[in-house]
XYZ file of C-alpha atoms in Angstrom:
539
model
C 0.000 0.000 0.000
C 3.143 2.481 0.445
C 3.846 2.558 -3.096
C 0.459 4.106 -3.546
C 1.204 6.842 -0.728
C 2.905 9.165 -3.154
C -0.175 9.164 -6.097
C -2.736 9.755 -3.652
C -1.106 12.533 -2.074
C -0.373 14.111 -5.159
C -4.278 14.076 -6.672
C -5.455 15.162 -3.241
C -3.167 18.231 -3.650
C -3.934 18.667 -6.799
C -7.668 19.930 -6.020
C -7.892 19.498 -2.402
C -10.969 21.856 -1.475
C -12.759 20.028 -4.712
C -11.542 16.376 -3.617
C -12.939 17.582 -0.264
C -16.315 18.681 -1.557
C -16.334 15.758 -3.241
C -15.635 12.896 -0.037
C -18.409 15.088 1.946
C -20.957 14.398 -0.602
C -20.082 10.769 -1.384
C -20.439 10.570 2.958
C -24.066 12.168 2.231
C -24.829 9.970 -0.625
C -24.945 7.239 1.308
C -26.461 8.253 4.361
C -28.739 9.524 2.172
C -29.437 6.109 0.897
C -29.519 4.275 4.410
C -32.138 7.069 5.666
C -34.088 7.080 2.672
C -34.677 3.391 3.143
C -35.124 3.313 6.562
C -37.368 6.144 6.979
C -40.031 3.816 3.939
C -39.160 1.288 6.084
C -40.479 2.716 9.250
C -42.802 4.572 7.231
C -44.865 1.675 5.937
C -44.908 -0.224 9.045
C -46.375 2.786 10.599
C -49.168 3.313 8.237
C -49.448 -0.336 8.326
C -49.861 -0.413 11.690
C -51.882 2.491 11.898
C -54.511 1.400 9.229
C -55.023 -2.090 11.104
C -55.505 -0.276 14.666
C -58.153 1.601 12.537
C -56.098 5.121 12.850
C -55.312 5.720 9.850
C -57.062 9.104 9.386
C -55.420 11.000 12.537
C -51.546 9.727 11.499
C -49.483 12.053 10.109
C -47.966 11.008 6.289
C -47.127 14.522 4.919
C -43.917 14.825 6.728
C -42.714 11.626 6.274
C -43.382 11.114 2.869
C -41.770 14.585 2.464
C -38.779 13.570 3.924
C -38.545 10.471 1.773
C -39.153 13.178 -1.491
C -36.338 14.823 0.331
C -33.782 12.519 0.406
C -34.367 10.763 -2.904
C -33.654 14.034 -4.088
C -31.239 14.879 -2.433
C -29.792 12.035 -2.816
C -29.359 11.934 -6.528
C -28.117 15.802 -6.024
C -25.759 14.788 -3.884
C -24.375 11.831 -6.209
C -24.032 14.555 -9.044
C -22.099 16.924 -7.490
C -19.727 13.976 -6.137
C -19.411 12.992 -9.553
C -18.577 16.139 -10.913
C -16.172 17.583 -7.457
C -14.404 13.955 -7.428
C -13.836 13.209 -11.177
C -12.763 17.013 -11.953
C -9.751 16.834 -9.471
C -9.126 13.261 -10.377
C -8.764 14.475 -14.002
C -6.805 17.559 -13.332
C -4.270 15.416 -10.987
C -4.000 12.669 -13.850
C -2.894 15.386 -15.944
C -0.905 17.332 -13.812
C 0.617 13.444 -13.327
C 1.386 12.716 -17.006
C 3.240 16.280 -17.911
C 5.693 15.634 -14.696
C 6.765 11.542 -15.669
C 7.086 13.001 -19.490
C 9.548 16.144 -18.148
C 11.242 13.467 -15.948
C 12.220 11.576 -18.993
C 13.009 14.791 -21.219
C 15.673 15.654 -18.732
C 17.301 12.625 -18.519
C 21.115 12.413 -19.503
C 21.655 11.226 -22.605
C 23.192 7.647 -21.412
C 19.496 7.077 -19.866
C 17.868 8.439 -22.805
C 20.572 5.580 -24.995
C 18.340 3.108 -23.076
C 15.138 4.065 -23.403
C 12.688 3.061 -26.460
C 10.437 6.098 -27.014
C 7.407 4.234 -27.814
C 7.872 1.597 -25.034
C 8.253 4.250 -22.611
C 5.436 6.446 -24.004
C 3.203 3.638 -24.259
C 3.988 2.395 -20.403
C 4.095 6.059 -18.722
C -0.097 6.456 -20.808
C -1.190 3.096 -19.454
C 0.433 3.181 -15.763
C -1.519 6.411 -15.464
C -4.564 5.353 -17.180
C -4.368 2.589 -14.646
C -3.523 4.855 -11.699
C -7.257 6.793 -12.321
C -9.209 4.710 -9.556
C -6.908 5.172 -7.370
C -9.170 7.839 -5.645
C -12.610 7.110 -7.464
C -12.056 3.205 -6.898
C -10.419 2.779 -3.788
C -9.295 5.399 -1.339
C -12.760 7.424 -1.948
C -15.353 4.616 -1.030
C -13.022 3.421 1.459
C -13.074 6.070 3.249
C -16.753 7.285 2.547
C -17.779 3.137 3.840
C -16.184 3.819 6.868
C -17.569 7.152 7.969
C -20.722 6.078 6.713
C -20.683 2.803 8.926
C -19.292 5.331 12.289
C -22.620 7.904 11.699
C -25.159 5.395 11.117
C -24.028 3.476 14.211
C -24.760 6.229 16.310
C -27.707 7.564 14.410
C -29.041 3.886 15.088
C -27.792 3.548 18.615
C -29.547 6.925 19.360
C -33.304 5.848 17.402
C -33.921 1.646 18.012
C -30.816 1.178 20.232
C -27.016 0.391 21.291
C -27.887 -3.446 20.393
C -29.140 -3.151 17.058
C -26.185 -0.505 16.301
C -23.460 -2.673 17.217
C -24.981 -5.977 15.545
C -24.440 -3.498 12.596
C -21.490 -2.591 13.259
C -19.594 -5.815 14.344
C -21.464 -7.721 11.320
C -20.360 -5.188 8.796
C -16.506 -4.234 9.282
C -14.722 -7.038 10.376
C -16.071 -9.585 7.983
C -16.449 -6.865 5.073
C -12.685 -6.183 6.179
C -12.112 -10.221 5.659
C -13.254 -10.208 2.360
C -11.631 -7.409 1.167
C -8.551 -8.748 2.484
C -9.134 -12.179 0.554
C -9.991 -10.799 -2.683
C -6.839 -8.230 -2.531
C -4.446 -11.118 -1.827
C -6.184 -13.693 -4.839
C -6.443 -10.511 -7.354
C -3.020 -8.878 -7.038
C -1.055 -11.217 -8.533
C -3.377 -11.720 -11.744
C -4.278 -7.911 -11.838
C -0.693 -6.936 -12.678
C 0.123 -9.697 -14.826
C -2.772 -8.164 -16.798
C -2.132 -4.818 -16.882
C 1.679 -5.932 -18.006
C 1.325 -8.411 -20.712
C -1.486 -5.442 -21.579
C 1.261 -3.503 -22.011
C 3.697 -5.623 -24.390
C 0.557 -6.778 -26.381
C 0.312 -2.560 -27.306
C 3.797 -2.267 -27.990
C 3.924 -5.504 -29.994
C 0.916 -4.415 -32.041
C 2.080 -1.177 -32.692
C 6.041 -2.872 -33.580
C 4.544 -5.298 -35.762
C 2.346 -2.432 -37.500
C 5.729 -0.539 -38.123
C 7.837 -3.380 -39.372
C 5.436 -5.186 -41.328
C 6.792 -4.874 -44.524
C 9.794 -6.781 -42.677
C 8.029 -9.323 -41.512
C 6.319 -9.976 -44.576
C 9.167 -10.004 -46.725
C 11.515 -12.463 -44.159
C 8.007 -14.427 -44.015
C 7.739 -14.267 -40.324
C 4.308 -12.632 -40.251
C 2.605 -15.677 -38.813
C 5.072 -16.093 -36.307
C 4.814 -12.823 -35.112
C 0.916 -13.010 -34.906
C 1.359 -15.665 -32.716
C 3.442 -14.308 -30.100
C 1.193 -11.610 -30.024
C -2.140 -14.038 -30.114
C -0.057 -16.025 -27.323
C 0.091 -12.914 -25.282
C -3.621 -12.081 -25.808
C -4.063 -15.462 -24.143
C -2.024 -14.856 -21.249
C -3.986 -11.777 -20.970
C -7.567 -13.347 -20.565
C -6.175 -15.877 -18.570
C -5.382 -13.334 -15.980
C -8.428 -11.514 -16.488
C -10.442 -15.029 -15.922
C -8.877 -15.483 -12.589
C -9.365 -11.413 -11.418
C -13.153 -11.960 -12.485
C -13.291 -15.267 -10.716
C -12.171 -13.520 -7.539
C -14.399 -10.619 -7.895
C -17.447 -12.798 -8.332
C -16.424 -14.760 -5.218
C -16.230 -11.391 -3.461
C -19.485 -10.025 -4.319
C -20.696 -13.538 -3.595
C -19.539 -12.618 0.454
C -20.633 -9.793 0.090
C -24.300 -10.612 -0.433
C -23.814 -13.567 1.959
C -22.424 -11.245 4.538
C -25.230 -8.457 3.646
C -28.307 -11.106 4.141
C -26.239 -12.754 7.511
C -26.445 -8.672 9.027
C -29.883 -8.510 7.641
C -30.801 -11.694 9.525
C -29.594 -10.530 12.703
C -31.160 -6.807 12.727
C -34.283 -9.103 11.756
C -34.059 -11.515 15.053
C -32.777 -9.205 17.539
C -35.400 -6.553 16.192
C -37.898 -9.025 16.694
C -36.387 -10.086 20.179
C -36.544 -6.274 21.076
C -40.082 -5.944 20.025
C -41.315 -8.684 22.054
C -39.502 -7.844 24.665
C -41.702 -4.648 24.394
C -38.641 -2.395 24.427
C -39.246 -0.637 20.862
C -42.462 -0.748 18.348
C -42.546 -2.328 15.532
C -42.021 0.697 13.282
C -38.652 1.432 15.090
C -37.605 -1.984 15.089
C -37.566 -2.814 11.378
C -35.432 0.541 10.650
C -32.278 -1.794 11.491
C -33.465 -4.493 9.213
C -33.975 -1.726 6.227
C -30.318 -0.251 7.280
C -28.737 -3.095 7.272
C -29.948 -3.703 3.389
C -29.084 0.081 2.559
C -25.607 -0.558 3.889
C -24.715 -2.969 1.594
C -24.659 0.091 -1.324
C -21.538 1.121 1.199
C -19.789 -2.094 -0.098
C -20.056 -2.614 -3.279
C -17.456 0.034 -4.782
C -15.165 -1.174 -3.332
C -15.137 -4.488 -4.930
C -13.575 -2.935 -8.127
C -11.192 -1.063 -6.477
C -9.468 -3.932 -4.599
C -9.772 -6.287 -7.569
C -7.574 -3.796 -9.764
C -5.550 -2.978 -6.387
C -2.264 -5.420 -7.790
C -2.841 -3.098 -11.283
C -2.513 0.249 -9.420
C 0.355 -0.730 -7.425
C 2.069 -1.999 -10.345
C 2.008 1.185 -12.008
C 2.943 2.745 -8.900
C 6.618 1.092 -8.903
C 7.091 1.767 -12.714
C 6.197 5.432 -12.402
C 8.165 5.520 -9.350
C 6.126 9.033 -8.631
C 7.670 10.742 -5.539
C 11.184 8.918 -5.112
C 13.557 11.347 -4.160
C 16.355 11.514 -6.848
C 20.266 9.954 -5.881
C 22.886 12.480 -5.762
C 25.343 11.657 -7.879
C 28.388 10.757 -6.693
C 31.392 12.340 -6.927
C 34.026 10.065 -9.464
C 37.462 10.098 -9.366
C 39.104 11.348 -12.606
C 40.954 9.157 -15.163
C 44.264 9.167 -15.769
C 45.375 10.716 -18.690
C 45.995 9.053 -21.734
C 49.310 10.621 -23.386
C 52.723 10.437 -22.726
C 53.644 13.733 -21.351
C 51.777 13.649 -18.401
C 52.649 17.385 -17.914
C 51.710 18.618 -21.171
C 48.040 19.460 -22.182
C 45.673 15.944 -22.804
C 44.619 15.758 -26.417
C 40.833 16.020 -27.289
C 40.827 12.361 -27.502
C 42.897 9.496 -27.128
C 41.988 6.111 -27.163
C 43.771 2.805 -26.028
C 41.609 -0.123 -26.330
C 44.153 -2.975 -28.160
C 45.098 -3.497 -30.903
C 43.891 0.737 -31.605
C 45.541 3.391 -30.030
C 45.353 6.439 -31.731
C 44.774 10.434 -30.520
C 43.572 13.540 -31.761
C 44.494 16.834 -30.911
C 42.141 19.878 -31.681
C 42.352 20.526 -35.264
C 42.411 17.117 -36.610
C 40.326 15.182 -38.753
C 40.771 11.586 -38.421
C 39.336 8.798 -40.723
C 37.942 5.582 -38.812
C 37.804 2.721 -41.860
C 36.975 -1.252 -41.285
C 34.179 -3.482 -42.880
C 30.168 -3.445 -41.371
C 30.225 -5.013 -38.396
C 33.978 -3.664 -37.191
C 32.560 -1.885 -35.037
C 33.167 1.578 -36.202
C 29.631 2.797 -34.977
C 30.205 1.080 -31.320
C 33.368 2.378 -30.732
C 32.050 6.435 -31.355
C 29.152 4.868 -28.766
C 31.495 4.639 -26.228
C 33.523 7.942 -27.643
C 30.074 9.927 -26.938
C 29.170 8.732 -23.715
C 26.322 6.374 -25.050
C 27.592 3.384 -23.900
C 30.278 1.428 -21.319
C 33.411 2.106 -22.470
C 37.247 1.544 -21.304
C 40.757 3.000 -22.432
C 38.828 6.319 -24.017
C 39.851 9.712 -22.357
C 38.181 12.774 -23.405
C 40.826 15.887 -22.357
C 42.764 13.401 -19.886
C 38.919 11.865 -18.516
C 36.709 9.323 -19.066
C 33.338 9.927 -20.765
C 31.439 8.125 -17.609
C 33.959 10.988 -15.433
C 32.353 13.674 -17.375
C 28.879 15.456 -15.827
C 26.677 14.675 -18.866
C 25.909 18.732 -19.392
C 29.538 19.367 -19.875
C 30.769 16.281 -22.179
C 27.504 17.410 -24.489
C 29.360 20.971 -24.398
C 32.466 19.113 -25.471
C 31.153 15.934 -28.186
C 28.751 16.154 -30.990
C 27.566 13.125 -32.808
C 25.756 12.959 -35.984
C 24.715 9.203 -36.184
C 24.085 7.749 -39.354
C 20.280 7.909 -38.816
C 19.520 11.595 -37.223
C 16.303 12.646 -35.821
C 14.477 15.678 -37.261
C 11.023 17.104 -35.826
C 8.326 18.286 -37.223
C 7.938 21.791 -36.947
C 10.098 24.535 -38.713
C 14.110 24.229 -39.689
C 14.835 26.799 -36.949
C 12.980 24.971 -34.726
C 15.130 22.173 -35.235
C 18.324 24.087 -34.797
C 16.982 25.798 -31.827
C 17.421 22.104 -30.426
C 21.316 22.368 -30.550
C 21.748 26.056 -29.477
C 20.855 29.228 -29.453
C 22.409 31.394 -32.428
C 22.065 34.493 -34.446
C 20.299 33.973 -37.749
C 23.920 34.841 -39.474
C 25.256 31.945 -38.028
C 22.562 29.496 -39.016
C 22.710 30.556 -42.698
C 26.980 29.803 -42.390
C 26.280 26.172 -41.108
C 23.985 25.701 -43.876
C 26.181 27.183 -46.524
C 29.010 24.655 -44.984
C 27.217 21.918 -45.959
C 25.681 23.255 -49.396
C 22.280 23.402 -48.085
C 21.388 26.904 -47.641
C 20.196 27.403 -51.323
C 17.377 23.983 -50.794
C 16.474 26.039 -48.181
C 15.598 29.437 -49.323
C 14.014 27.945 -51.763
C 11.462 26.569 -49.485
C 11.151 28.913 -47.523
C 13.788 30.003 -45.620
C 14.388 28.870 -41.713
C 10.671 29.257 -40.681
C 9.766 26.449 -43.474
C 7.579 23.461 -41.900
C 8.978 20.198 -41.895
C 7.027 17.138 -41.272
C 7.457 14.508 -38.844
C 11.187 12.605 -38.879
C 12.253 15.863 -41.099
C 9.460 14.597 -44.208
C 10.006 16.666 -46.705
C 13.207 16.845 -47.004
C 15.508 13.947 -48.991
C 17.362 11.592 -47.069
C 20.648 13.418 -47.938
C 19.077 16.919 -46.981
C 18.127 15.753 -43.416
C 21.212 14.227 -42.944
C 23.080 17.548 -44.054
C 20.650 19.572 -41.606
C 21.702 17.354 -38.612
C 24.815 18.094 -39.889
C 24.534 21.845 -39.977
C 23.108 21.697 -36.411
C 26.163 20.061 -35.427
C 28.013 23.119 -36.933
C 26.610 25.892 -35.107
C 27.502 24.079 -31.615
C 30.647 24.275 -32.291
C 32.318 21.160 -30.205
C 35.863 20.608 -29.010
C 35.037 17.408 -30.626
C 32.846 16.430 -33.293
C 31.889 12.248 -33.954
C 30.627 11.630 -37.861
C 28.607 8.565 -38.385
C 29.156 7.862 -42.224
C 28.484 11.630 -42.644
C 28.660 11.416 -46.808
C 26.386 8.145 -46.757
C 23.366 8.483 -49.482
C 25.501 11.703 -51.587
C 27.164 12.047 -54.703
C 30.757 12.707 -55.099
C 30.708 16.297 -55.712
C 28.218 16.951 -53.012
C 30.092 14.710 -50.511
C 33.297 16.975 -51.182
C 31.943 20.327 -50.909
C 29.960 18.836 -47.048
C 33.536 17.837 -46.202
C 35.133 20.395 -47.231
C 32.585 23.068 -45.687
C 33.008 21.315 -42.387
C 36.498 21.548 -41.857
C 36.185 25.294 -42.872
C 33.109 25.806 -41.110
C 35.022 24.026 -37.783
C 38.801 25.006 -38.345
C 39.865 24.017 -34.589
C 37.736 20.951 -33.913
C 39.283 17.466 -33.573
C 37.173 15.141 -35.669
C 36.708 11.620 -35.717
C 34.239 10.463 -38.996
C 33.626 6.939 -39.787
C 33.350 5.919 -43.708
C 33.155 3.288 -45.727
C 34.246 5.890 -48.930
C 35.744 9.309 -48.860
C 38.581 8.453 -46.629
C 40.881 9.760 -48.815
C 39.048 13.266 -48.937
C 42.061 16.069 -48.031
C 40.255 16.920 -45.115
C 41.292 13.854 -42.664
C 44.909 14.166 -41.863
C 45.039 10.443 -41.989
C 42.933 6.975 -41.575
C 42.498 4.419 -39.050
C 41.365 1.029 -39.907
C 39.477 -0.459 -37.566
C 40.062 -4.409 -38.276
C 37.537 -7.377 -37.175
């Protein structure tokens, strides 16, 4: 139940005086409800009563039946307003919920971000908080309302037909109702969070298999992949069979538990009557509470059965945990002979390479697919575990992630564009004068493609659409430019251009970046005049 500590506190803050309104009127509701049915209750054994002893005329039913028009009413007012008070700041803490666990993620180093699938984690964060919804509504709300219901009308009875009838009520009701919550949380957590997980990889294989189809079909795995995800679908109603199995077998108690209360306001009401301590009329108003208070139970059903669902989410949002300092780490030694001279931009020492680069080179990485040309600029970067790589006399890992993005740039092979407009996308790398936007793109021959669209405030669609493949790469490129790094990491930069165009990038670069130490991978080019020499990287 402590994992769900931190969500309820946060949508009770987020609308408290509403979420207050709101627990007030779902109290009212069903005392409403209780006194509605026992006032008909005592109502029609009093006319009853009073039409057999022949007194029908001289009783009084204006005021009661006004007070049952009262609190059906009022009743159904009540429920509205509850309704609108409780879902409202529900709603507005659910939102409130999903913009801070998206921030969380956006300001994640990039060596978390490296980890992270986009669509896994967008599709998890949407259903852990869909999930998280009856947290309030579901669980903590009727709780609480059953409770304080159960405390008023045991003194409200105690105080009309007396202390016995009030604490058969009471002792029938909340340990037993306790019981069977208790059972049907421990057979339903288990089975609720397998659900709401193998929910979860059933989306994301869905929407995977939707992306990669044309994959699939053409390595003829289709079929195969259908199954997994039919498989999963079967795990999934598996679970839900054995949550619905327990929830039957709760409500099942419930209404064994509501006619065993029933029974006894019955007997001991009866007792009472001939014991000519009460009328009848008083007496059955504990037999006609004890059915309304059954409307204090059922709620709750729901919200235990999905209780192994919401604490589930609960650990994977992990709302509330207070973040780890980070620890101081020692610093690396550095990795060039002088040890009193000034460390080179890079220098790396894994065997059989050992190579450096000192600002102002441009160093060609060569080696067949699957060298490992793309791994090793990983590890370069910061993106992944790496050893024997010092970045000015440190370690990437040594390096607070703000200041090694001040000193490396990558370009992967495969750069990410957004839709909205080309300054837009720049704006993503730094914050420049116009001038100096219009020189990156001129480095990389780009600047004329884009007047001619527009200029910098021309849309682009989502992943950069409209734009060729060898224009988007060339803007990520540009947007390297203008942040001007200590040391710049190219990913096959000339991959998917022509000769001449390939050249005049180059070329552009190295003008464009005249100090930089730069470390390209390539599979052609390496003999361009701009790289001061090659490297081959061998299997």
């Amino acid at each position: 139940m402590k994992t769900l500590f931190p969500i309820i506190q946060m949508i009770l803050a987020a609308a408290p005086q509403a979420m207050m309104r709101g627990a007030v009127l779902s109290v009212l509701v069903l005392l409403m409800g209780a006194a509605l049915l026992g006032l008909s209750g005592w109502f029609i054994t009093a006319t009853g009563l009073a039409g057999i002893a022949g007194l029908g005329i001289a009783f009084d039913v204006f005021r009661p039946s006004a007070g049952v028009r009262f609190l059906a009413l009022g009743r159904t007012a009540a429920r509205y307003g509850e309704h609108v008070f409780t879902h409202d700041a529900t709603l507005r803490a659910l939102a409130f919920l999903r913009v801070r666990l998206l921030r969380r993620q956006v300001w994640l180093d990039s060596r978390a971000l490296s980890r992270l699938r986009s669509e896994a984690v967008l599709t998890r964060i949407i259903a852990d908080v869909d999930a998280l919804d009856g947290v309030v509504l579901r669980l903590l709300l009727p709780a609480v309302a059953a409770l304080a219901t159960h405390l008023i009308v045991f003194l409200a009875i105690g105080w009309l037909a007396g202390w016995a009838i009030a604490c058969a009520l009471l002792a029938g009701y909340i340990p037993l109702a306790i019981l069977i919550f208790w059972q049907l949380a421990r057979r339903s957590i288990k089975p609720s969070d397998r659900a709401e997980k193998e929910s979860q990889s059933l989306r994301r294989g869905v929407i995977d298999m939707i992306r990669n189809r044309q994959s699939l079909i053409l390595d003829a795995r289709l079929d195969d992949r259908e199954a997994d995800l039919l498989s999963l679908d079967g795990n999934i109603r598996k679970a839900a069979q054995q949550l619905d199995r327990a929830e039957r077998g709760a409500a099942l108690a419930i209404t064994m538990l509501v006619t065993l209360v029933t029974a006894c306001a019955l007997g001991l009401g009866g007792w009472l009557v001939a014991q000519g301590v009460m009328g009848p009329a008083v007496g059955v108003i504990g037999i006609f509470v004890a059915l309304a208070l059954a409307e204090t139970l059922m709620p709750l059903r729901r919200g235990i059965a999905d209780y192994g669902k919401m604490a589930g989410a609960a650990k994977r949002i992990g709302y509330g945990e207070k973040e780890k300092p980070e620890k101081s780490k020692p610093k690396s030694p550095l990795c060039h002979e002088n040890a009193g001279a000034s460390p080179p931009v890079l220098a790396v020492r894994k065997a059989p390479l050992t190579f450096i680069i000192e600002p102002g080179e441009a160093v060609a990485l060569t080696g067949a697919s699957g060298s490992g040309k793309t791994s090793l600029l990983m590890e370069i970067a910061g993106l992944a575990e790496s050893s024997g790589i010092a970045i000015l006399g440190r370690a990437p890992a040594d390096w607070p992630d703000s200041s090694l993005r001040d000193l490396v740039t990558m370009v992967p092979q495969r750069s990410v564009l957004l839709a909205g407009t080309i300054r837009e996308n720049f704006n993503l790398a730094a914050d420049v004068p116009e001038s100096a936007l219009w020189q990156a793109l001129a480095a990389i021959s780009l600047d004329a493609v884009i007047r001619e669209r527009g200029g910098l405030d021309a849309p682009l669609g989502e992943a950069g659409a409209g734009l060729s493949g060898g224009q988007a790469q060339r803007l990520a490129l540009a947007r390297a430019i203008i942040r001007q790094p200590q040391l710049l990491l190219l990913d096959e930069p000339t991959e998917g251009l022509d000769e001449a165009t390939a050249d005049r990038v180059l070329s552009g670069i190295r003008r464009a970046l005249p100090q930089t130490a730069i470390l390209a991978t390539l599979h052609r080019n390496a003999n361009h005049p701009m790289f001061d020499r090659q490297i081959p990287l061998l299997l």
